[in-house]
Amino acid sequence: MNAMLEHPFKEWGLPETERPLVIAGPCSAESEEQVLETAKQLKNYGINLFRAGIWKPRTRPNSFEGVGSIGLEWLKLVQQETGMKVSTEVANVKHVYEALRMGVDIIWIGARTSANPFAMQELADALKGVDIPVFVKNPVNPDVDLWIGAIERIQGAGISKVGAIHRGFSTFDKTRYRNTPQWQLPIELRRRMSEIPLICDPSHIGGRRDILLEISQKAMDLNYDGLIIESHINPDKAWSDAKQQITPDALKKLLNSLILRTVSSPDSLLSNNLEDLRHEIDKYDSNILQIIDDRMKVVEKIGEYKKANNITIFQPDRWQQILTKILEKAQKHNLSDEFIIQIFKAIHQESINKQTKIMNE
Ligand code: PEP
Ligand code: MN
């Protein structure tokens, strides 16, 4: 086994040791046969962690809201007949008690629940003293602090095996995703909570089969630790999330197509080379900072002049000129307009802030 591909779940007592950790199973448990047959096929393909929703948070009433507690008996059968570990979503204290009583191995907290600090605190209190892995999905709204807060509440209950699931964020606009990934948010979570394993849920991000591979690959390239993917023996007939579920066979093909890259190169020559290149990047970054600092000093001088002569700070014509000139130059350097506009808008804004401060002194 390649040591580089080990995931951080080693101490979690899970049967898998290689990256990516994969949790798979239907969006919802529908019947004993559907649950068992899906689990058996997945197990045959080497999947050891099973998922199935029993209590389903649905956006609108009068749609299928899950089979309820009876589904826990089917999960028990999955454990007994396949040896897989089983997981389900909990959203309230009653769910926690029932799932724990039936010996569910892993639980996850859904996106609608993690958006609610009261609900999170109640779940955390109910979980005190429990030693199973708990995964916290990102809240439906793109708020990293809310996600971190939800994780902290679970950690605060003394749970040591806490992971995060990135399942994308709701938007009003229709996009190609069901929930836009906004990759910068999980990246920020990673930066601030580097000890928390992060897995990706391409099914709820994508909402459709044809982009599951692309999203999963992106997650692997961003060094996620695992994937949770919805799989159903008859996806088109699924009672919930039919469009995004895939057969166990299709799941296996997807996993086989993933290219797993490592963070650091096992080849020391290559990694020395990488080190050199990184040094170069660091050098350029500090040059960029120095140049911005020099520019701001000139901006401040202009600010003093504007103040002394009663001239407005914002000069739309001048700003337009700067932008036009810089965009012309950028084209020769093969830099996209979008990128250049973003950078120069930010620089311009900071210049205005500096001059405003001088004006008000
Ligand atoms: C699910 O995993 O089936 C689910 C309901 O997910 P989410 O909370 O991400 O919508
Ligand atoms: Mn689902």
CSV table of C-alpha atoms and ligand atoms in Angstrom, one decimal:
chain,number,residue,atom,x,y,z
A,1,MET,CA,0.0,0.0,0.0
A,2,ASN,CA,1.2,3.5,-0.8
A,3,ALA,CA,1.7,5.3,2.5
A,4,MET,CA,0.9,8.6,0.8
A,5,LEU,CA,-2.6,7.4,0.2
A,6,GLU,CA,-3.4,6.7,3.8
A,7,HIS,CA,-6.3,8.7,5.1
A,8,PRO,CA,-6.6,10.3,8.5
A,9,PHE,CA,-9.3,7.9,9.7
A,10,LYS,CA,-6.7,5.4,10.9
A,11,GLU,CA,-7.7,5.7,14.5
A,12,TRP,CA,-11.4,5.7,13.8
A,13,GLY,CA,-11.7,1.9,13.8
A,14,LEU,CA,-13.0,1.9,10.2
A,15,PRO,CA,-12.3,-1.1,7.9
A,16,GLU,CA,-10.7,1.1,5.2
A,17,THR,CA,-7.2,2.5,5.4
A,18,GLU,CA,-6.7,3.9,1.9
A,19,ARG,CA,-7.7,7.2,0.5
A,20,PRO,CA,-10.3,7.9,-0.5
A,21,LEU,CA,-12.6,6.7,2.2
A,22,VAL,CA,-15.9,5.8,0.4
A,23,ILE,CA,-19.4,5.7,2.0
A,24,ALA,CA,-22.1,4.6,-0.4
A,25,GLY,CA,-25.7,3.6,-0.4
A,26,PRO,CA,-29.1,4.9,-1.3
A,27,CYS,CA,-30.4,8.4,-0.6
A,28,SER,CA,-33.2,6.7,1.3
A,29,ALA,CA,-33.9,3.2,2.7
A,30,GLU,CA,-37.1,2.1,0.9
A,31,SER,CA,-37.6,-1.5,1.6
A,32,GLU,CA,-35.7,-4.4,3.2
A,33,GLU,CA,-34.9,-5.9,-0.2
A,34,GLN,CA,-33.7,-2.6,-1.7
A,35,VAL,CA,-31.4,-1.9,1.3
A,36,LEU,CA,-30.0,-5.4,1.4
A,37,GLU,CA,-29.5,-5.9,-2.3
A,38,THR,CA,-27.8,-2.5,-2.7
A,39,ALA,CA,-25.5,-3.3,0.3
A,40,LYS,CA,-24.6,-6.7,-1.1
A,41,GLN,CA,-23.7,-5.3,-4.5
A,42,LEU,CA,-21.6,-2.5,-3.0
A,43,LYS,CA,-19.8,-4.9,-0.7
A,44,ASN,CA,-19.0,-7.1,-3.7
A,45,TYR,CA,-17.3,-4.1,-5.2
A,46,GLY,CA,-15.2,-3.6,-2.1
A,47,ILE,CA,-17.2,-0.9,-0.4
A,48,ASN,CA,-17.3,-1.3,3.4
A,49,LEU,CA,-19.3,1.7,4.6
A,50,PHE,CA,-23.0,1.9,3.9
A,51,ARG,CA,-25.3,4.9,4.0
A,52,ALA,CA,-29.1,5.2,3.9
A,53,GLY,CA,-31.4,7.9,5.0
A,54,ILE,CA,-34.2,6.8,7.3
A,55,TRP,CA,-35.5,10.2,8.3
A,56,LYS,CA,-35.5,12.4,5.3
A,57,PRO,CA,-35.5,16.2,5.6
A,58,ARG,CA,-37.5,17.2,2.5
A,59,THR,CA,-37.9,20.8,1.3
A,60,ARG,CA,-41.6,20.5,0.7
A,61,PRO,CA,-44.2,18.6,2.7
A,62,ASN,CA,-46.1,15.7,1.2
A,63,SER,CA,-43.1,14.0,-0.4
A,64,PHE,CA,-41.5,10.8,0.9
A,65,GLU,CA,-40.1,11.6,4.3
A,66,GLY,CA,-38.3,8.4,5.0
A,67,VAL,CA,-39.4,5.0,6.3
A,68,GLY,CA,-38.6,5.9,9.9
A,69,SER,CA,-37.4,3.6,12.6
A,70,ILE,CA,-38.2,0.4,10.7
A,71,GLY,CA,-35.2,1.2,8.4
A,72,LEU,CA,-32.9,0.8,11.4
A,73,GLU,CA,-33.8,-2.9,11.4
A,74,TRP,CA,-32.7,-3.2,7.8
A,75,LEU,CA,-29.4,-1.4,8.6
A,76,LYS,CA,-28.9,-4.0,11.3
A,77,LEU,CA,-29.4,-6.8,8.7
A,78,VAL,CA,-26.8,-5.0,6.5
A,79,GLN,CA,-24.3,-5.2,9.3
A,80,GLN,CA,-25.1,-8.9,10.0
A,81,GLU,CA,-25.2,-10.1,6.4
A,82,THR,CA,-22.4,-8.1,4.8
A,83,GLY,CA,-20.2,-7.0,7.7
A,84,MET,CA,-20.4,-3.4,6.4
A,85,LYS,CA,-20.5,-0.5,8.8
A,86,VAL,CA,-23.7,1.5,8.5
A,87,SER,CA,-24.5,5.2,8.7
A,88,THR,CA,-27.6,7.3,8.7
A,89,GLU,CA,-28.6,11.0,9.1
A,90,VAL,CA,-29.9,12.2,12.5
A,91,ALA,CA,-31.7,15.5,12.9
A,92,ASN,CA,-33.0,15.4,16.4
A,93,VAL,CA,-32.5,13.8,19.8
A,94,LYS,CA,-35.0,11.0,19.2
A,95,HIS,CA,-33.1,10.0,16.0
A,96,VAL,CA,-29.8,10.0,18.0
A,97,TYR,CA,-31.2,7.7,20.7
A,98,GLU,CA,-32.9,5.3,18.2
A,99,ALA,CA,-29.8,5.1,15.9
A,100,LEU,CA,-27.5,4.5,18.9
A,101,ARG,CA,-29.7,1.9,20.4
A,102,MET,CA,-29.8,0.0,17.1
A,103,GLY,CA,-26.0,0.1,16.8
A,104,VAL,CA,-25.6,2.4,13.9
A,105,ASP,CA,-21.8,2.8,13.4
A,106,ILE,CA,-21.5,6.3,11.9
A,107,ILE,CA,-23.9,9.2,11.9
A,108,TRP,CA,-24.1,12.3,9.9
A,109,ILE,CA,-25.9,15.6,10.5
A,110,GLY,CA,-27.6,17.1,7.4
A,111,ALA,CA,-27.2,20.5,5.9
A,112,ARG,CA,-30.5,21.9,7.1
A,113,THR,CA,-29.7,20.9,10.7
A,114,SER,CA,-26.1,22.2,10.7
A,115,ALA,CA,-27.5,25.6,9.8
A,116,ASN,CA,-29.3,25.7,13.1
A,117,PRO,CA,-27.2,26.2,16.3
A,118,PHE,CA,-30.1,25.3,18.6
A,119,ALA,CA,-30.6,21.9,16.8
A,120,MET,CA,-26.8,21.4,16.8
A,121,GLN,CA,-26.5,22.0,20.5
A,122,GLU,CA,-29.3,19.6,21.3
A,123,LEU,CA,-27.7,16.9,19.1
A,124,ALA,CA,-24.3,17.6,20.8
A,125,ASP,CA,-25.8,17.2,24.2
A,126,ALA,CA,-27.5,13.9,23.2
A,127,LEU,CA,-24.2,12.6,21.8
A,128,LYS,CA,-22.2,13.2,25.0
A,129,GLY,CA,-20.0,10.3,25.9
A,130,VAL,CA,-20.5,8.5,22.5
A,131,ASP,CA,-17.5,7.2,20.7
A,132,ILE,CA,-18.7,6.8,17.1
A,133,PRO,CA,-17.7,8.9,14.1
A,134,VAL,CA,-20.0,11.9,13.5
A,135,PHE,CA,-19.9,13.8,10.2
A,136,VAL,CA,-21.2,17.3,9.9
A,137,LYS,CA,-22.5,18.5,6.5
A,138,ASN,CA,-22.0,22.0,5.5
A,139,PRO,CA,-25.0,24.3,6.3
A,140,VAL,CA,-27.2,25.0,3.3
A,141,ASN,CA,-26.0,28.7,3.3
A,142,PRO,CA,-22.4,29.5,2.4
A,143,ASP,CA,-21.2,30.4,5.9
A,144,VAL,CA,-17.9,28.8,7.0
A,145,ASP,CA,-18.3,30.1,10.6
A,146,LEU,CA,-21.7,28.4,10.9
A,147,TRP,CA,-20.1,25.2,9.7
A,148,ILE,CA,-17.2,25.5,12.0
A,149,GLY,CA,-19.6,26.3,14.9
A,150,ALA,CA,-21.6,23.2,14.2
A,151,ILE,CA,-18.4,21.1,14.3
A,152,GLU,CA,-17.2,22.8,17.5
A,153,ARG,CA,-20.5,22.0,19.2
A,154,ILE,CA,-20.0,18.3,18.4
A,155,GLN,CA,-16.4,18.5,19.5
A,156,GLY,CA,-17.5,20.3,22.7
A,157,ALA,CA,-19.6,17.2,23.6
A,158,GLY,CA,-16.3,15.2,23.8
A,159,ILE,CA,-16.7,13.4,20.5
A,160,SER,CA,-13.2,12.8,19.1
A,161,LYS,CA,-14.1,11.3,15.7
A,162,VAL,CA,-15.6,14.3,13.9
A,163,GLY,CA,-15.5,14.8,10.2
A,164,ALA,CA,-16.9,17.3,7.7
A,165,ILE,CA,-18.9,16.6,4.6
A,166,HIS,CA,-19.0,19.2,1.8
A,167,ARG,CA,-22.4,18.9,0.0
A,168,GLY,CA,-22.6,22.3,-1.7
A,169,PHE,CA,-24.7,25.4,-1.0
A,170,SER,CA,-28.2,26.5,-2.0
A,171,THR,CA,-28.7,29.3,-4.5
A,172,PHE,CA,-31.8,31.0,-5.9
A,173,ASP,CA,-30.3,31.0,-9.4
A,174,LYS,CA,-30.4,27.8,-11.4
A,175,THR,CA,-26.8,26.6,-12.1
A,176,ARG,CA,-25.4,23.4,-13.5
A,177,TYR,CA,-25.2,22.2,-10.0
A,178,ARG,CA,-28.0,21.3,-7.6
A,179,ASN,CA,-26.0,22.9,-4.8
A,180,THR,CA,-23.0,25.1,-5.9
A,181,PRO,CA,-19.7,23.7,-4.6
A,182,GLN,CA,-18.1,27.1,-3.8
A,183,TRP,CA,-14.8,25.2,-3.3
A,184,GLN,CA,-13.3,28.2,-1.5
A,185,LEU,CA,-15.5,27.4,1.6
A,186,PRO,CA,-14.3,23.8,2.3
A,187,ILE,CA,-10.7,25.1,1.5
A,188,GLU,CA,-11.2,27.7,4.2
A,189,LEU,CA,-12.6,25.1,6.6
A,190,ARG,CA,-9.5,23.0,5.9
A,191,ARG,CA,-7.2,25.9,6.6
A,192,ARG,CA,-8.9,26.7,9.9
A,193,MET,CA,-9.6,23.1,11.1
A,194,SER,CA,-6.8,21.1,9.5
A,195,GLU,CA,-7.3,18.2,11.9
A,196,ILE,CA,-10.9,17.6,10.7
A,197,PRO,CA,-11.2,14.9,7.9
A,198,LEU,CA,-13.1,16.3,4.9
A,199,ILE,CA,-15.2,14.2,2.6
A,200,CYS,CA,-17.1,15.3,-0.5
A,201,ASP,CA,-20.7,14.5,-1.4
A,202,PRO,CA,-20.8,14.9,-5.2
A,203,SER,CA,-24.3,13.5,-5.3
A,204,HIS,CA,-25.9,16.5,-3.5
A,205,ILE,CA,-23.5,19.0,-5.2
A,206,GLY,CA,-24.2,17.7,-8.7
A,207,GLY,CA,-27.8,16.6,-8.4
A,208,ARG,CA,-27.2,14.6,-11.7
A,209,ARG,CA,-25.2,11.6,-12.7
A,210,ASP,CA,-23.2,13.0,-15.5
A,211,ILE,CA,-21.1,15.4,-13.4
A,212,LEU,CA,-20.4,13.1,-10.4
A,213,LEU,CA,-17.0,12.0,-11.7
A,214,GLU,CA,-15.9,15.5,-12.5
A,215,ILE,CA,-16.8,16.7,-9.0
A,216,SER,CA,-15.2,13.6,-7.3
A,217,GLN,CA,-12.0,14.2,-9.2
A,218,LYS,CA,-11.9,17.8,-8.2
A,219,ALA,CA,-12.3,16.8,-4.6
A,220,MET,CA,-9.4,14.3,-4.9
A,221,ASP,CA,-7.3,17.0,-6.5
A,222,LEU,CA,-8.0,19.2,-3.6
A,223,ASN,CA,-6.8,16.4,-1.3
A,224,TYR,CA,-10.2,15.5,0.3
A,225,ASP,CA,-10.0,12.4,2.5
A,226,GLY,CA,-13.1,10.7,1.1
A,227,LEU,CA,-16.4,10.6,-0.8
A,228,ILE,CA,-20.0,9.9,0.2
A,229,ILE,CA,-22.0,8.9,-2.9
A,230,GLU,CA,-25.6,7.9,-3.4
A,231,SER,CA,-26.0,4.5,-4.9
A,232,HIS,CA,-29.2,2.5,-5.6
A,233,ILE,CA,-29.9,-0.8,-7.4
A,234,ASN,CA,-32.6,0.9,-9.5
A,235,PRO,CA,-31.7,4.6,-9.5
A,236,ASP,CA,-34.5,5.7,-11.9
A,237,LYS,CA,-37.1,4.3,-9.6
A,238,ALA,CA,-35.6,5.8,-6.4
A,239,TRP,CA,-38.1,7.4,-4.0
A,240,SER,CA,-35.9,10.4,-3.5
A,241,ASP,CA,-33.0,12.0,-5.4
A,242,ALA,CA,-33.5,9.7,-8.4
A,243,LYS,CA,-31.5,11.9,-10.8
A,244,GLN,CA,-28.3,11.8,-8.9
A,245,GLN,CA,-28.1,8.1,-7.8
A,246,ILE,CA,-26.1,5.6,-9.6
A,247,THR,CA,-25.9,1.8,-9.6
A,248,PRO,CA,-23.2,0.0,-7.5
A,249,ASP,CA,-21.7,-1.0,-10.9
A,250,ALA,CA,-21.5,2.6,-12.1
A,251,LEU,CA,-20.1,3.6,-8.7
A,252,LYS,CA,-17.3,1.1,-9.1
A,253,LYS,CA,-16.5,2.5,-12.6
A,254,LEU,CA,-16.5,6.0,-11.2
A,255,LEU,CA,-14.1,5.1,-8.4
A,256,ASN,CA,-11.8,3.2,-10.9
A,257,SER,CA,-11.6,6.3,-13.1
A,258,LEU,CA,-10.4,8.6,-10.3
A,259,ILE,CA,-6.8,9.7,-10.6
A,260,LEU,CA,-5.3,10.0,-7.1
A,261,ARG,CA,-2.5,12.4,-6.8
A,262,THR,CA,-0.4,12.9,-3.7
A,263,VAL,CA,0.4,16.0,-1.8
A,264,SER,CA,4.1,15.5,-1.8
A,265,SER,CA,6.1,13.6,-4.3
A,266,PRO,CA,7.6,10.3,-3.1
A,267,ASP,CA,10.5,11.0,-5.4
A,268,SER,CA,13.0,13.2,-3.6
A,269,LEU,CA,14.4,14.7,-6.8
A,270,LEU,CA,11.0,15.8,-7.9
A,271,SER,CA,10.1,17.1,-4.5
A,272,ASN,CA,13.4,19.1,-4.3
A,273,ASN,CA,12.4,20.6,-7.6
A,274,LEU,CA,9.0,21.4,-6.2
A,275,GLU,CA,10.7,23.1,-3.2
A,276,ASP,CA,12.8,25.2,-5.5
A,277,LEU,CA,9.7,26.3,-7.5
A,278,ARG,CA,7.9,27.1,-4.2
A,279,HIS,CA,10.8,29.3,-3.1
A,280,GLU,CA,10.5,31.1,-6.4
A,281,ILE,CA,6.7,31.6,-5.8
A,282,ASP,CA,7.4,32.9,-2.3
A,283,LYS,CA,9.9,35.4,-3.7
A,284,TYR,CA,7.3,36.7,-6.2
A,285,ASP,CA,4.7,36.9,-3.5
A,286,SER,CA,6.9,39.2,-1.4
A,287,ASN,CA,7.7,41.2,-4.5
A,288,ILE,CA,4.0,41.7,-5.2
A,289,LEU,CA,3.5,42.9,-1.6
A,290,GLN,CA,6.4,45.3,-1.8
A,291,ILE,CA,5.1,46.8,-5.1
A,292,ILE,CA,1.6,47.2,-3.6
A,293,ASP,CA,3.1,48.9,-0.6
A,294,ASP,CA,5.1,51.3,-2.8
A,295,ARG,CA,2.0,52.0,-4.8
A,296,MET,CA,0.0,52.8,-1.7
A,297,LYS,CA,2.6,55.3,-0.5
A,298,VAL,CA,2.1,57.2,-3.8
A,299,VAL,CA,-1.6,56.9,-3.3
A,300,GLU,CA,-1.3,58.5,0.1
A,301,LYS,CA,0.7,61.4,-1.3
A,302,ILE,CA,-2.1,62.0,-3.8
A,303,GLY,CA,-4.5,61.8,-1.0
A,304,GLU,CA,-2.7,64.7,0.8
A,305,TYR,CA,-2.8,66.7,-2.4
A,306,LYS,CA,-6.5,66.1,-2.9
A,307,LYS,CA,-7.2,67.1,0.6
A,308,ALA,CA,-5.2,70.3,0.4
A,309,ASN,CA,-6.9,71.3,-2.9
A,310,ASN,CA,-10.4,70.1,-2.2
A,311,ILE,CA,-10.5,67.5,-4.9
A,312,THR,CA,-12.8,64.5,-4.7
A,313,ILE,CA,-11.2,61.1,-4.0
A,314,PHE,CA,-13.0,59.1,-6.6
A,315,GLN,CA,-12.3,60.2,-10.2
A,316,PRO,CA,-14.3,57.9,-12.5
A,317,ASP,CA,-12.5,59.0,-15.7
A,318,ARG,CA,-9.1,58.3,-14.2
A,319,TRP,CA,-10.2,54.9,-13.0
A,320,GLN,CA,-11.6,54.0,-16.4
A,321,GLN,CA,-8.3,55.1,-18.0
A,322,ILE,CA,-6.3,52.9,-15.6
A,323,LEU,CA,-8.4,49.9,-16.3
A,324,THR,CA,-8.4,50.3,-20.0
A,325,LYS,CA,-4.7,50.7,-20.2
A,326,ILE,CA,-4.0,47.7,-17.9
A,327,LEU,CA,-6.4,45.4,-19.7
A,328,GLU,CA,-4.7,46.2,-23.0
A,329,LYS,CA,-1.3,45.2,-21.5
A,330,ALA,CA,-2.8,42.2,-19.7
A,331,GLN,CA,-3.9,40.7,-23.1
A,332,LYS,CA,-0.3,40.6,-24.2
A,333,HIS,CA,0.6,38.6,-21.1
A,334,ASN,CA,-2.2,36.2,-21.7
A,335,LEU,CA,-4.0,37.1,-18.4
A,336,SER,CA,-7.8,37.0,-18.4
A,337,ASP,CA,-9.8,40.2,-18.2
A,338,GLU,CA,-11.8,38.8,-15.3
A,339,PHE,CA,-8.7,38.2,-13.3
A,340,ILE,CA,-7.2,41.6,-13.9
A,341,ILE,CA,-10.4,43.4,-13.2
A,342,GLN,CA,-10.7,41.6,-9.9
A,343,ILE,CA,-7.2,42.4,-8.8
A,344,PHE,CA,-7.3,46.1,-9.9
A,345,LYS,CA,-10.7,46.6,-8.4
A,346,ALA,CA,-9.3,45.4,-5.1
A,347,ILE,CA,-6.3,47.7,-5.4
A,348,HIS,CA,-8.4,50.6,-6.4
A,349,GLN,CA,-10.8,50.0,-3.4
A,350,GLU,CA,-7.9,49.9,-1.0
A,351,SER,CA,-6.5,53.1,-2.5
A,352,ILE,CA,-9.8,54.8,-2.0
A,353,ASN,CA,-10.0,53.6,1.6
A,354,LYS,CA,-6.5,55.0,2.3
A,355,GLN,CA,-7.4,58.4,0.8
A,356,THR,CA,-10.7,58.5,2.6
A,357,LYS,CA,-8.8,58.0,5.9
A,358,ILE,CA,-6.4,60.9,5.0
A,359,MET,CA,-9.4,63.1,4.0
A,360,ASN,CA,-11.0,62.5,7.4
A,361,GLU,CA,-7.9,63.0,9.5
B,1,PEP,C1,-28.7,13.1,2.3
B,1,PEP,O1,-27.4,12.9,2.5
B,1,PEP,O2,-29.4,12.3,1.8
B,1,PEP,C2,-29.2,14.5,2.5
B,1,PEP,C3,-30.4,14.7,2.9
B,1,PEP,O3,-28.2,15.4,2.4
B,1,PEP,P1,-28.2,17.0,2.7
B,1,PEP,O4,-28.4,17.2,4.1
B,1,PEP,O5,-26.8,17.3,2.2
B,1,PEP,O6,-29.2,17.6,1.8
B,2,MN,MN,-30.2,12.4,-1.1
